Short mmCIF file of C-alpha atoms (C1' of nucleotides) in Angstrom, two decimals:
data_model
loop_
_atom_site.label_atom_id
_atom_site.label_comp_id
_atom_site.label_asym_id
_atom_site.label_seq_id
_atom_site.Cartn_x
_atom_site.Cartn_y
_atom_site.Cartn_z
CA MET A 298 113.82 -112.71 59.76
CA LYS A 299 114.25 -111.93 56.38
CA ARG A 300 117.10 -113.12 54.56
CA THR A 301 120.39 -110.85 53.40
CA ASP A 302 122.58 -111.50 50.81
CA ILE A 303 126.09 -112.86 51.66
CA ARG A 304 127.67 -110.26 49.38
CA ARG A 305 125.66 -107.78 51.67
CA LEU A 306 127.55 -108.89 54.72
CA LEU A 307 130.93 -109.20 53.49
CA GLU A 308 130.93 -106.01 52.78
CA ARG A 309 129.98 -104.70 56.39
CA GLU A 310 131.92 -102.37 58.70
CA ALA A 311 130.56 -103.82 61.61
CA GLY A 312 129.22 -107.22 62.79
CA LEU A 313 125.37 -107.85 63.73
CA GLU A 314 123.64 -109.67 66.26
CA ALA A 315 121.08 -111.88 64.43
CA VAL A 316 121.10 -112.24 60.55
CA ARG A 317 119.40 -115.09 58.20
CA VAL A 318 121.29 -116.24 55.38
CA CYS A 319 120.44 -119.01 52.54
CA GLY A 320 122.40 -120.67 50.11
CA TRP A 321 124.10 -123.83 49.10
CA VAL A 322 126.48 -125.53 50.81
CA ARG A 323 130.14 -125.82 48.66
CA THR A 324 132.08 -127.43 51.49
CA ARG A 325 132.32 -128.79 54.67
CA ARG A 326 135.19 -129.12 57.31
CA ASP A 327 134.78 -130.94 60.61
CA ALA A 328 137.08 -130.26 63.73
CA LYS A 329 136.33 -131.85 67.24
CA GLY A 330 133.18 -130.48 68.38
CA ILE A 331 133.11 -127.82 65.38
CA SER A 332 132.31 -127.35 61.98
CA PHE A 333 132.80 -125.46 59.24
CA LEU A 334 130.30 -124.73 56.25
CA GLU A 335 131.46 -122.64 52.77
CA LEU A 336 128.08 -121.17 51.95
CA ASN A 337 127.42 -119.68 48.85
CA ASP A 338 124.23 -117.79 47.80
CA GLY A 339 125.14 -116.60 43.98
CA SER A 340 125.00 -113.01 45.38
CA CYS A 341 128.59 -112.85 44.90
CA LEU A 342 131.81 -114.91 44.01
CA ARG A 343 132.77 -115.22 48.23
CA ASN A 344 131.35 -118.05 50.43
CA LEU A 345 130.46 -116.97 53.77
CA GLN A 346 132.29 -119.29 56.25
CA VAL A 347 129.36 -120.88 58.84
CA ILE A 348 130.68 -121.97 62.13
CA LEU A 349 128.61 -124.77 63.68
CA GLU A 350 129.05 -125.81 67.37
CA GLY A 351 127.29 -128.03 69.96
CA SER A 352 124.06 -129.46 69.03
CA LEU A 353 124.44 -127.83 65.70
CA ALA A 354 127.90 -130.04 65.02
CA GLU A 355 125.84 -133.32 65.85
CA GLU A 356 126.65 -136.16 63.59
CA GLY A 357 123.11 -136.84 62.43
CA LEU A 358 122.53 -133.14 61.42
CA LEU A 359 126.36 -133.00 59.95
CA LYS A 360 125.68 -136.13 57.58
CA ARG A 361 122.87 -134.10 55.88
CA LEU A 362 124.76 -131.04 55.09
CA THR A 363 126.53 -132.16 51.84
CA THR A 364 128.14 -130.53 49.05
CA GLY A 365 125.23 -129.08 47.22
CA CYS A 366 122.27 -129.18 50.23
CA ALA A 367 120.49 -126.00 50.46
CA VAL A 368 120.31 -124.52 54.13
CA ALA A 369 118.85 -121.49 56.00
CA VAL A 370 121.10 -120.31 58.58
CA GLU A 371 120.28 -117.76 61.48
CA GLY A 372 123.01 -116.31 63.44
CA ALA A 373 125.77 -113.66 64.29
CA LEU A 374 127.95 -112.22 61.73
CA VAL A 375 131.12 -111.97 64.01
CA ALA A 376 134.68 -111.25 62.92
CA SER A 377 136.70 -114.52 62.67
CA PRO A 378 139.34 -114.93 64.58
CA ALA A 379 141.29 -117.32 61.64
CA ALA A 380 142.75 -116.22 58.87
CA GLY A 381 141.20 -116.74 55.55
CA GLN A 382 138.22 -114.36 55.84
CA ARG A 383 137.36 -111.21 57.76
CA TRP A 384 133.86 -112.48 58.57
CA GLU A 385 132.18 -115.43 59.88
CA LEU A 386 128.31 -116.57 60.94
CA ARG A 387 128.04 -118.02 64.06
CA ALA A 388 125.18 -120.22 63.91
CA ARG A 389 122.48 -120.36 66.37
CA GLY A 390 120.13 -122.29 64.44
CA LEU A 391 120.17 -124.06 61.00
CA GLU A 392 117.50 -125.35 58.57
CA VAL A 393 118.09 -127.84 55.75
CA LEU A 394 115.93 -126.91 52.87
CA GLY A 395 116.98 -129.12 50.25
CA GLU A 396 119.05 -132.14 50.58
CA ALA A 397 121.57 -133.55 47.76
CA ASP A 398 122.55 -136.86 47.78
CA PRO A 399 126.52 -137.07 47.58
CA GLU A 400 126.60 -140.11 45.62
CA SER A 401 125.27 -138.78 43.05
CA TYR A 402 125.64 -134.73 42.96
CA PRO A 403 127.90 -134.35 40.00
CA LEU A 404 129.66 -131.14 41.20
CA GLN A 405 132.76 -131.35 43.20
CA LYS A 406 135.15 -128.94 44.84
CA LYS A 407 137.89 -129.76 42.34
CA ARG A 408 137.64 -127.87 38.84
CA HIS A 409 135.42 -129.84 36.18
CA ARG A 410 136.21 -129.61 32.41
CA ASP A 411 134.09 -127.01 30.56
CA GLU A 412 132.51 -129.49 28.07
CA PHE A 413 131.65 -131.96 31.39
CA LEU A 414 129.78 -128.86 32.40
CA ARG A 415 128.19 -128.26 29.57
CA GLY A 416 126.38 -131.35 29.90
CA ILE A 417 124.76 -130.24 33.32
CA ALA A 418 124.26 -126.81 32.36
CA HIS A 419 121.10 -126.89 34.87
CA LEU A 420 123.82 -126.83 37.77
CA ARG A 421 126.64 -125.41 36.12
CA PRO A 422 125.91 -121.64 37.36
CA ARG A 423 126.22 -123.33 41.06
CA THR A 424 130.15 -123.41 40.18
CA ASN A 425 132.50 -120.41 40.71
CA LYS A 426 133.14 -119.72 37.23
CA TYR A 427 129.59 -119.92 35.71
CA GLY A 428 128.59 -117.67 38.68
CA ALA A 429 130.60 -115.17 38.07
CA LEU A 430 130.19 -115.40 34.22
CA PHE A 431 126.25 -114.96 34.30
CA ARG A 432 126.70 -112.14 36.96
CA ILE A 433 128.84 -110.49 34.61
CA ARG A 434 126.82 -111.36 31.56
CA SER A 435 123.63 -109.59 33.63
CA GLU A 436 125.77 -106.80 34.64
CA ALA A 437 127.11 -106.17 30.81
CA ALA A 438 123.59 -106.26 29.91
CA PHE A 439 122.67 -103.35 32.02
CA ALA A 440 125.66 -101.53 31.09
CA VAL A 441 124.14 -101.72 27.41
CA HIS A 442 121.10 -99.92 28.26
CA ARG A 443 122.90 -97.30 30.49
CA PHE A 444 125.28 -96.51 27.64
CA PHE A 445 122.58 -95.85 25.18
CA ARG A 446 120.21 -94.43 27.56
CA GLU A 447 122.98 -91.80 28.39
CA ARG A 448 122.88 -90.98 24.47
CA GLY A 449 119.21 -90.46 23.98
CA PHE A 450 118.76 -93.80 22.44
CA PHE A 451 115.73 -95.40 22.39
CA HIS A 452 114.85 -99.24 23.20
CA LEU A 453 113.14 -100.62 20.47
CA HIS A 454 111.74 -104.09 20.91
CA SER A 455 112.12 -105.39 17.33
CA PRO A 456 109.77 -108.55 16.36
CA ILE A 457 111.03 -111.92 17.22
CA LEU A 458 108.53 -113.62 14.62
CA THR A 459 109.14 -112.16 10.87
CA GLY A 460 108.34 -112.62 7.63
CA SER A 461 111.14 -111.45 5.76
CA ASP A 462 114.28 -112.71 5.70
CA CYS A 463 115.61 -109.43 6.60
CA GLU A 464 119.03 -108.93 4.84
CA GLY A 465 119.56 -112.75 4.12
CA ALA A 466 121.91 -112.68 6.42
CA GLY A 467 121.97 -116.53 7.11
CA GLU A 468 119.83 -119.49 7.07
CA LEU A 469 116.14 -119.10 8.90
CA PHE A 470 114.45 -120.97 11.31
CA ARG A 471 111.14 -121.44 9.63
CA VAL A 472 108.07 -120.82 12.25
CA THR A 473 104.71 -123.01 11.17
CA THR A 474 101.45 -124.35 12.94
CA LEU A 475 100.99 -127.03 10.21
CA ARG A 476 101.75 -130.51 10.77
CA GLU A 477 102.80 -131.04 7.54
CA PRO A 478 105.26 -129.33 5.28
CA PRO A 479 103.31 -127.67 2.54
CA PRO A 480 104.59 -129.04 -1.16
CA ALA A 481 107.74 -127.29 -2.39
CA ALA A 482 105.71 -126.15 -5.41
CA GLY A 483 102.15 -126.06 -3.99
CA GLY A 484 100.34 -123.36 -5.43
CA GLU A 485 99.84 -119.49 -5.56
CA ASN A 486 100.83 -119.68 -1.57
CA PRO A 487 101.66 -122.71 -0.41
CA TRP A 488 101.52 -121.35 2.86
CA ALA A 489 97.98 -120.26 2.68
CA GLU A 490 96.64 -122.82 5.61
CA ASP A 491 99.34 -121.71 8.08
CA PHE A 492 99.06 -119.25 10.88
CA PHE A 493 100.09 -116.06 9.45
CA GLY A 494 98.99 -117.03 5.92
CA ARG A 495 102.63 -116.97 4.45
CA GLU A 496 106.15 -118.21 5.34
CA ALA A 497 107.32 -116.94 8.92
CA HIS A 498 110.46 -117.01 10.29
CA LEU A 499 112.36 -116.39 13.63
CA THR A 500 114.73 -113.15 13.09
CA VAL A 501 118.00 -113.22 12.14
CA SER A 502 118.52 -109.20 12.50
CA GLY A 503 116.13 -106.30 13.69
CA GLN A 504 118.18 -103.98 11.83
CA LEU A 505 115.53 -103.26 9.10
CA GLU A 506 113.22 -102.89 11.53
CA ALA A 507 115.28 -100.31 13.83
CA GLU A 508 115.88 -98.55 10.63
CA LEU A 509 112.51 -97.64 10.38
CA PHE A 510 112.24 -96.40 13.66
CA ALA A 511 115.51 -94.46 13.82
CA CYS A 512 113.85 -92.20 10.72
CA ALA A 513 111.23 -91.46 13.39
CA LEU A 514 112.42 -91.31 16.72
CA GLY A 515 116.15 -90.71 15.48
CA ARG A 516 118.10 -93.17 17.70
CA VAL A 517 117.12 -96.40 18.86
CA TYR A 518 118.74 -99.60 19.59
CA THR A 519 117.35 -103.37 19.55
CA PHE A 520 118.94 -106.05 22.26
CA GLY A 521 117.52 -109.14 22.04
CA PRO A 522 118.21 -112.95 20.53
CA THR A 523 118.43 -113.65 17.06
CA PHE A 524 118.38 -117.00 15.32
CA ARG A 525 120.71 -118.76 12.42
CA ALA A 526 119.72 -121.91 11.20
CA GLU A 527 123.57 -122.49 10.01
CA ASN A 528 125.11 -126.12 10.29
CA SER A 529 128.23 -123.93 11.84
CA ASN A 530 129.73 -125.64 14.41
CA THR A 531 132.65 -123.45 15.71
CA PRO A 532 133.52 -121.53 19.40
CA ARG A 533 132.35 -118.57 18.04
CA HIS A 534 128.87 -119.44 16.60
CA ALA A 535 125.22 -120.28 17.81
CA ALA A 536 121.70 -120.86 16.95
CA GLU A 537 120.49 -118.16 19.28
CA PHE A 538 122.39 -115.33 20.17
CA TRP A 539 122.04 -112.04 21.21
CA MET A 540 122.67 -109.13 19.47
CA ILE A 541 122.96 -105.07 20.16
CA GLU A 542 121.76 -103.43 17.09
CA PRO A 543 121.88 -99.59 17.05
CA GLU A 544 120.57 -97.41 14.23
CA MET A 545 121.18 -93.37 13.80
CA ALA A 546 119.55 -90.86 11.72
CA PHE A 547 121.23 -87.63 10.40
CA ALA A 548 124.69 -90.15 10.61
CA ASP A 549 127.55 -91.58 8.72
CA LEU A 550 129.89 -94.06 8.94
CA GLU A 551 132.30 -92.09 10.89
CA ASP A 552 129.36 -91.26 13.46
CA ASP A 553 129.16 -95.31 13.12
CA LEU A 554 132.41 -96.06 13.99
CA GLU A 555 132.85 -93.55 17.23
CA LEU A 556 129.54 -95.24 18.43
CA ALA A 557 130.72 -98.79 18.05
CA GLU A 558 134.19 -97.89 20.04
CA ALA A 559 132.60 -95.75 22.51
CA LEU A 560 130.14 -98.66 23.50
CA VAL A 561 132.78 -101.38 23.49
CA LYS A 562 135.13 -98.82 26.15
CA GLN A 563 132.07 -98.03 27.84
CA LEU A 564 131.12 -101.75 28.34
CA VAL A 565 134.34 -102.55 29.52
CA HIS A 566 134.87 -99.69 32.06
CA HIS A 567 131.86 -100.93 33.30
CA LEU A 568 132.93 -104.50 34.22
CA ARG A 569 136.04 -103.29 35.83
CA GLU A 570 134.08 -100.92 37.97
CA HIS A 571 131.30 -103.35 38.84
CA CYS A 572 132.59 -107.22 38.32
CA ARG A 573 135.87 -106.82 39.89
CA GLU A 574 135.76 -110.10 41.82
CA ASP A 575 134.30 -112.15 39.16
CA LEU A 576 136.56 -110.53 36.44
CA GLU A 577 139.66 -111.83 38.73
CA LEU A 578 138.48 -115.03 38.53
CA PHE A 579 138.87 -115.06 35.00
CA ALA A 580 142.59 -113.75 34.93
CA ARG A 581 143.36 -116.29 37.65
CA TRP A 582 142.06 -119.46 36.16
CA VAL A 583 140.84 -118.80 32.33
CA ASP A 584 143.13 -116.01 30.85
CA PRO A 585 146.17 -115.12 32.53
CA GLU A 586 146.20 -112.13 29.88
CA LEU A 587 143.03 -111.06 30.41
CA PRO A 588 143.91 -107.95 32.42
CA ALA A 589 146.40 -106.99 29.70
CA ARG A 590 143.79 -107.31 27.01
CA LEU A 591 141.22 -105.17 28.76
CA GLU A 592 143.22 -102.44 29.11
CA ASN A 593 144.53 -103.21 25.34
CA LEU A 594 140.76 -102.48 24.42
CA VAL A 595 140.31 -99.13 26.32
CA ALA A 596 144.00 -97.48 26.10
CA ARG A 597 144.00 -96.32 22.78
CA PRO A 598 142.07 -95.42 19.72
CA TYR A 599 141.17 -98.03 17.56
CA ALA A 600 143.26 -98.44 14.10
CA ARG A 601 141.26 -98.01 10.85
CA ILE A 602 141.97 -99.58 7.97
CA PRO A 603 140.04 -99.33 4.52
CA TYR A 604 139.88 -102.12 2.79
CA ALA A 605 141.97 -101.71 0.09
CA GLU A 606 144.94 -100.91 2.36
CA ALA A 607 144.09 -103.80 4.10
CA VAL A 608 144.86 -105.73 1.24
CA ARG A 609 147.83 -104.00 0.49
CA ILE A 610 149.19 -104.25 3.83
CA LEU A 611 148.58 -108.23 3.62
CA GLN A 612 149.95 -108.79 0.32
CA ALA A 613 153.24 -107.00 1.40
CA ALA A 614 153.53 -108.52 4.46
CA GLY A 615 155.35 -112.12 3.31
CA GLU A 616 152.88 -114.26 5.09
CA PRO A 617 152.42 -117.63 4.46
CA PHE A 618 148.60 -117.73 4.24
CA GLU A 619 147.25 -120.45 3.63
CA PHE A 620 144.74 -119.06 1.32
CA PRO A 621 146.22 -116.03 -1.04
CA VAL A 622 145.32 -112.51 -0.70
CA GLN A 623 142.50 -111.74 -3.32
CA PRO A 624 141.82 -107.84 -3.97
CA GLY A 625 137.78 -107.85 -4.32
CA ALA A 626 137.66 -111.23 -1.86
CA ASP A 627 136.34 -111.07 1.65
CA LEU A 628 139.15 -111.30 3.94
CA GLN A 629 139.91 -114.74 5.55
CA THR A 630 139.90 -115.70 9.09
CA GLU A 631 143.77 -115.65 9.18
CA HIS A 632 144.12 -112.34 7.37
CA GLU A 633 141.90 -110.72 10.20
CA ARG A 634 143.53 -112.17 12.77
CA PHE A 635 147.11 -111.17 11.25
CA LEU A 636 145.72 -107.50 10.68
CA CYS A 637 144.46 -107.05 14.17
CA GLU A 638 146.85 -109.10 16.25
CA ARG A 639 150.00 -108.95 14.57
CA HIS A 640 149.70 -105.90 12.13
CA VAL A 641 148.28 -103.38 14.53
CA GLY A 642 147.76 -105.21 17.52
CA ARG A 643 144.68 -103.66 19.18
CA PRO A 644 141.26 -103.49 17.92
CA VAL A 645 140.75 -102.34 14.17
CA PHE A 646 138.23 -101.20 11.93
CA VAL A 647 138.46 -102.50 8.26
CA THR A 648 136.42 -99.73 6.37
CA ASP A 649 134.64 -99.56 2.65
CA TYR A 650 134.77 -102.94 1.51
CA PRO A 651 133.74 -104.07 -2.26
CA LYS A 652 130.28 -103.89 -2.41
CA GLU A 653 129.97 -107.17 -4.34
CA ILE A 654 130.99 -108.94 -1.01
CA LYS A 655 128.41 -106.99 1.40
CA PRO A 656 124.59 -106.74 1.59
CA PHE A 657 122.34 -104.49 -0.34
CA TYR A 658 121.52 -102.05 2.22
CA MET A 659 125.02 -100.58 2.77
CA ARG A 660 125.30 -97.38 1.28
CA VAL A 661 127.37 -97.10 -1.98
CA ASN A 662 130.57 -94.70 -1.65
CA ASP A 663 131.19 -92.17 -4.37
CA ASP A 664 133.91 -94.49 -5.90
CA GLY A 665 130.87 -96.38 -7.16
CA ARG A 666 133.10 -100.15 -6.21
CA THR A 667 132.87 -99.67 -2.49
CA VAL A 668 130.21 -99.31 0.36
CA ALA A 669 130.58 -97.19 3.55
CA ALA A 670 130.43 -100.50 5.70
CA MET A 671 132.85 -101.07 8.97
CA ASP A 672 133.81 -104.20 10.56
CA LEU A 673 135.49 -104.23 14.30
CA LEU A 674 138.30 -106.75 14.52
CA VAL A 675 139.45 -106.96 17.88
CA PRO A 676 142.33 -109.79 18.93
CA ARG A 677 141.16 -113.39 19.65
CA VAL A 678 137.61 -113.11 18.86
CA GLY A 679 137.60 -112.10 15.50
CA GLU A 680 134.62 -110.11 14.09
CA LEU A 681 132.92 -108.45 17.10
CA VAL A 682 130.95 -105.88 15.00
CA GLY A 683 129.24 -105.38 11.68
CA GLY A 684 127.76 -102.36 10.40
CA SER A 685 127.56 -99.67 7.98
CA GLN A 686 126.03 -96.42 6.54
CA ARG A 687 122.95 -97.07 5.14
CA GLU A 688 121.82 -96.73 1.56
CA GLU A 689 119.11 -94.04 1.85
CA ARG A 690 118.88 -93.13 -1.82
CA LEU A 691 115.74 -94.91 -3.44
CA ALA A 692 116.95 -95.13 -6.76
CA VAL A 693 120.32 -96.54 -5.39
CA LEU A 694 119.13 -99.06 -3.49
CA GLU A 695 116.81 -100.68 -5.77
CA ARG A 696 119.53 -100.73 -8.33
CA ARG A 697 121.09 -102.36 -5.54
CA MET A 698 118.36 -105.09 -4.75
CA GLU A 699 118.21 -105.54 -8.50
CA GLU A 700 122.07 -106.37 -8.84
CA THR A 701 121.85 -108.63 -6.12
CA GLY A 702 118.57 -110.55 -6.87
CA LEU A 703 116.27 -108.84 -4.06
CA PRO A 704 112.60 -108.87 -4.99
CA ARG A 705 111.47 -105.19 -4.34
CA GLU A 706 107.82 -106.12 -3.44
CA PRO A 707 108.28 -107.87 0.25
CA TYR A 708 110.40 -104.96 1.01
CA TRP A 709 108.02 -102.04 0.03
CA TRP A 710 108.03 -101.02 3.66
CA TYR A 711 111.61 -100.77 3.77
CA LEU A 712 111.98 -98.78 0.64
CA ASP A 713 109.03 -96.30 1.64
CA ILE A 714 111.45 -94.90 4.46
CA ARG A 715 113.39 -93.66 1.39
CA ARG A 716 110.49 -92.48 -0.34
CA TYR A 717 109.28 -90.68 2.35
CA GLY A 718 111.52 -87.86 3.92
CA THR A 719 114.29 -90.02 3.51
CA VAL A 720 118.03 -89.19 5.91
CA PRO A 721 121.38 -90.36 6.05
CA HIS A 722 121.55 -93.37 8.61
CA ALA A 723 123.90 -95.87 9.79
CA GLY A 724 123.83 -98.46 12.58
CA PHE A 725 125.95 -101.92 13.33
CA GLY A 726 125.54 -105.09 14.93
CA LEU A 727 127.78 -106.33 18.10
CA GLY A 728 127.51 -109.88 19.07
CA PHE A 729 126.61 -109.79 22.84
CA GLU A 730 128.35 -113.12 23.19
CA ARG A 731 131.34 -112.09 21.62
CA PHE A 732 132.12 -109.09 23.76
CA LEU A 733 131.67 -111.63 26.85
CA MET A 734 133.76 -114.17 25.11
CA LEU A 735 136.52 -110.98 24.97
CA ALA A 736 135.58 -109.66 28.38
CA THR A 737 136.39 -113.05 30.26
CA GLY A 738 138.62 -114.92 27.83
CA VAL A 739 136.45 -117.77 27.46
CA ALA A 740 137.05 -119.36 24.28
CA ASN A 741 133.29 -121.08 23.25
CA ILE A 742 130.63 -119.13 22.91
CA ARG A 743 128.45 -122.33 24.42
CA ASP A 744 129.98 -121.25 27.63
CA VAL A 745 128.86 -117.51 28.04
CA ILE A 746 125.17 -118.63 27.15
CA PRO A 747 123.20 -119.83 29.75
CA PHE A 748 121.58 -122.66 27.95
CA PRO A 749 123.49 -122.63 24.29
CA ARG A 750 121.42 -123.55 21.23
CA THR A 751 123.70 -125.46 18.57
CA PRO A 752 123.29 -128.20 15.95
CA ARG A 753 122.03 -130.97 17.46
CA SER A 754 121.55 -129.60 21.04
CA LEU A 755 118.43 -128.59 22.46
CA GLU A 756 119.10 -130.07 25.84
CA PHE A 757 117.29 -127.96 28.78
"C1'" U B 253 128.99 -129.22 5.37
"C1'" C B 254 134.34 -129.98 5.13
"C1'" C B 255 139.34 -131.77 7.14
"C1'" C B 256 142.08 -133.49 11.98
"C1'" C B 257 142.11 -135.13 16.89
"C1'" G B 258 139.37 -137.75 20.73
"C1'" A B 259 136.03 -140.96 23.59
"C1'" U B 260 139.07 -145.89 29.72
"C1'" A B 261 135.77 -145.70 37.63
"C1'" G B 262 130.89 -139.89 39.54
"C1'" C B 263 135.54 -136.29 37.87
"C1'" U B 264 140.54 -135.80 35.98
"C1'" C B 265 143.85 -138.91 33.48
"C1'" A B 266 147.64 -142.91 32.71
"C1'" A B 267 147.96 -148.23 30.53
"C1'" U B 268 155.13 -149.50 26.74
"C1'" C B 269 154.82 -154.00 20.99
"C1'" G B 270 147.90 -156.54 20.44
"C1'" G B 271 149.03 -160.27 26.32
"C1'" C B 272 146.42 -159.80 34.43
"C1'" A B 273 142.36 -152.42 33.49
"C1'" G B 274 145.62 -148.87 37.07
"C1'" A B 275 146.05 -143.76 40.01
"C1'" G B 276 144.47 -138.87 41.80
"C1'" C B 277 140.32 -136.35 42.89
"C1'" G B 278 135.34 -137.47 44.39
"C1'" G B 279 131.76 -141.19 47.94
"C1'" G B 280 131.81 -144.53 52.10
"C1'" U B 281 133.83 -145.78 57.08
"C1'" G B 282 137.05 -144.83 60.99
"C1'" G B 283 141.05 -141.37 63.08
"C1'" C B 284 142.89 -136.45 64.04
"C1'" U B 285 142.65 -131.28 63.94
"C1'" G B 286 139.58 -123.29 64.53
"C1'" U B 287 139.25 -125.49 59.46
"C1'" U B 288 139.85 -123.18 54.92
"C1'" A B 289 142.20 -127.05 47.33
"C1'" A B 290 142.87 -129.80 55.57
"C1'" C B 291 145.34 -133.86 56.74
"C1'" C B 292 145.80 -139.99 58.09
"C1'" A B 293 144.17 -145.14 57.34
"C1'" C B 294 140.82 -148.71 55.14
"C1'" U B 295 136.77 -149.27 51.28
"C1'" A B 296 133.67 -149.70 47.34
"C1'" G B 297 133.42 -148.33 42.34
"C1'" G B 298 134.34 -150.75 35.07
"C1'" U B 299 130.09 -154.33 29.19
"C1'" U B 300 137.23 -149.29 27.91
"C1'" G B 301 131.00 -144.55 23.87
"C1'" C B 302 127.69 -148.01 19.96
"C1'" A B 303 127.29 -151.90 16.63
"C1'" G B 304 130.22 -154.86 13.90
"C1'" G B 305 135.18 -157.20 11.91
"C1'" U B 306 140.63 -159.10 12.43
"C1'" U B 307 142.77 -162.43 16.08
"C1'" C B 308 144.82 -168.10 20.35
"C1'" G B 309 144.14 -163.32 22.50
"C1'" A B 310 141.50 -156.16 21.79
"C1'" G B 311 141.20 -150.33 25.76
"C1'" U B 312 145.26 -151.00 21.66
"C1'" C B 313 144.43 -152.54 14.68
"C1'" C B 314 140.02 -152.25 10.86
"C1'" U B 315 134.62 -150.17 8.92
"C1'" G B 316 130.71 -147.82 10.53
"C1'" C B 317 127.83 -144.96 13.62
"C1'" U B 318 126.92 -141.28 18.18
"C1'" C B 319 128.91 -137.71 21.24
"C1'" G B 320 132.62 -133.81 22.32
"C1'" G B 321 137.10 -130.92 20.87
"C1'" G B 322 140.53 -128.14 17.37
"C1'" G B 323 140.16 -125.73 11.99
"C1'" A B 324 137.43 -123.88 7.96
"C1'" G B 325 133.41 -122.22 5.40
"C1'" C B 326 128.91 -118.77 6.97
"C1'" C B 327 128.89 -114.73 9.86
"C1'" A B 328 127.89 -111.61 15.21
#
RNA sequence: UCCCCGAUAGCUCAAUCGGCAGAGCGGGUGGCUGUUAACCACUAGGUUGCAGGUUCGAGUCCUGCUCGGGGAGCCA
């Protein structure tokens, strides 16, 4: 007999004479001549109560049915006579697929600290919380593809291995097959003997490649892992994380803002529709404010504040900031939090930053001092999205590269796009894990990644 | 990388002023019960993160290291 997902059984309107379920025992409760198993197979948050009677409730078998063990059960799905569940499985046969020594099995029914569960990342998806979280993560990824597909975007598989350091966004992981690193000043090409014959890295962003394809297919997006070798130890940073990077030709900053807002809102809508039970767990155990905060993400248009106005607001706020607000300098975390959480009380786009504090590829505004940039700030998580209209004018782009000290030669292909059929275009990057933190209330990025990579942490 | 805090039983934590290292949960054993965070009794379980120092005496004070948490910077 083929196995049926517990989720399918619990949704049923009528019972079933013969079914087979497979899963892991969460708990066992014994009564006289009858035992109750809570069985979970990962298909949903809820367990299926399995009834063992007669020979199946015999001591030798029960001793093996401990928390964490894997079993296959066949029997009848019947209405439960007791309160607590609608359906239960009256077992006729049970096979122990894999035992779990209760002396050493680390998961118990009681809640564990997140820090402890991180140390057993191979087992934590068997807990209610992390099972729910990674089902939500999967569903959110599907919703990303659905969102872009409905809007005529093509999914671009941008390269993971790269020879450029893209936008200079952060420190790079070097990739090499050499046993010994070449000397620092080793001749004309110190990497001549390496696999690619030149320096190679893991990508920090698919943006530049996405721009190339947007200027051919019109609308594209990347959705994949990116890597930053920064020694940043915070609850919001990881060395390997997934980014969603749409890029649109024939689009300006306004189009960019609209797309980012629509994406965040649709992802929230999708999860509220398709992950209701799993989200309820987070509202109950992780963040009681979660339902209100999700509503706040979809209820109203997001605020928009140009950088210059943001500075004026912060200066007039009379807040005892640890770092004073300096016009021309980037906003501090405390400034961003004040703007978003206290001043507007909902997501806010800050736009038109001074060009000196933004990368070379952002389009210079008519004032010559600011660029068509945007950051989307959201409560608790901070910067969720960073994007811009891209500089499509060859001469202006070359001047900006010169100003920021970037050599033109490695970017010849990027410049070519401005040389041949250049068009206005815009895009952004959205940190997938940061969205998941926002959507679940989980406070640490390490807990929304199956196997997080952070400085000095590469187990699993 | 910088600043602050922490590390005690399998887990979550307590231990007063430097003076006998404890509880709950989990595990084991027995009992009870269509149970459901089950309940009752008994029981095992410790190099107090590691290395050094001060002291008659260190879980407690000092130094270094490792790991973890919070904040900052960098950013998504």
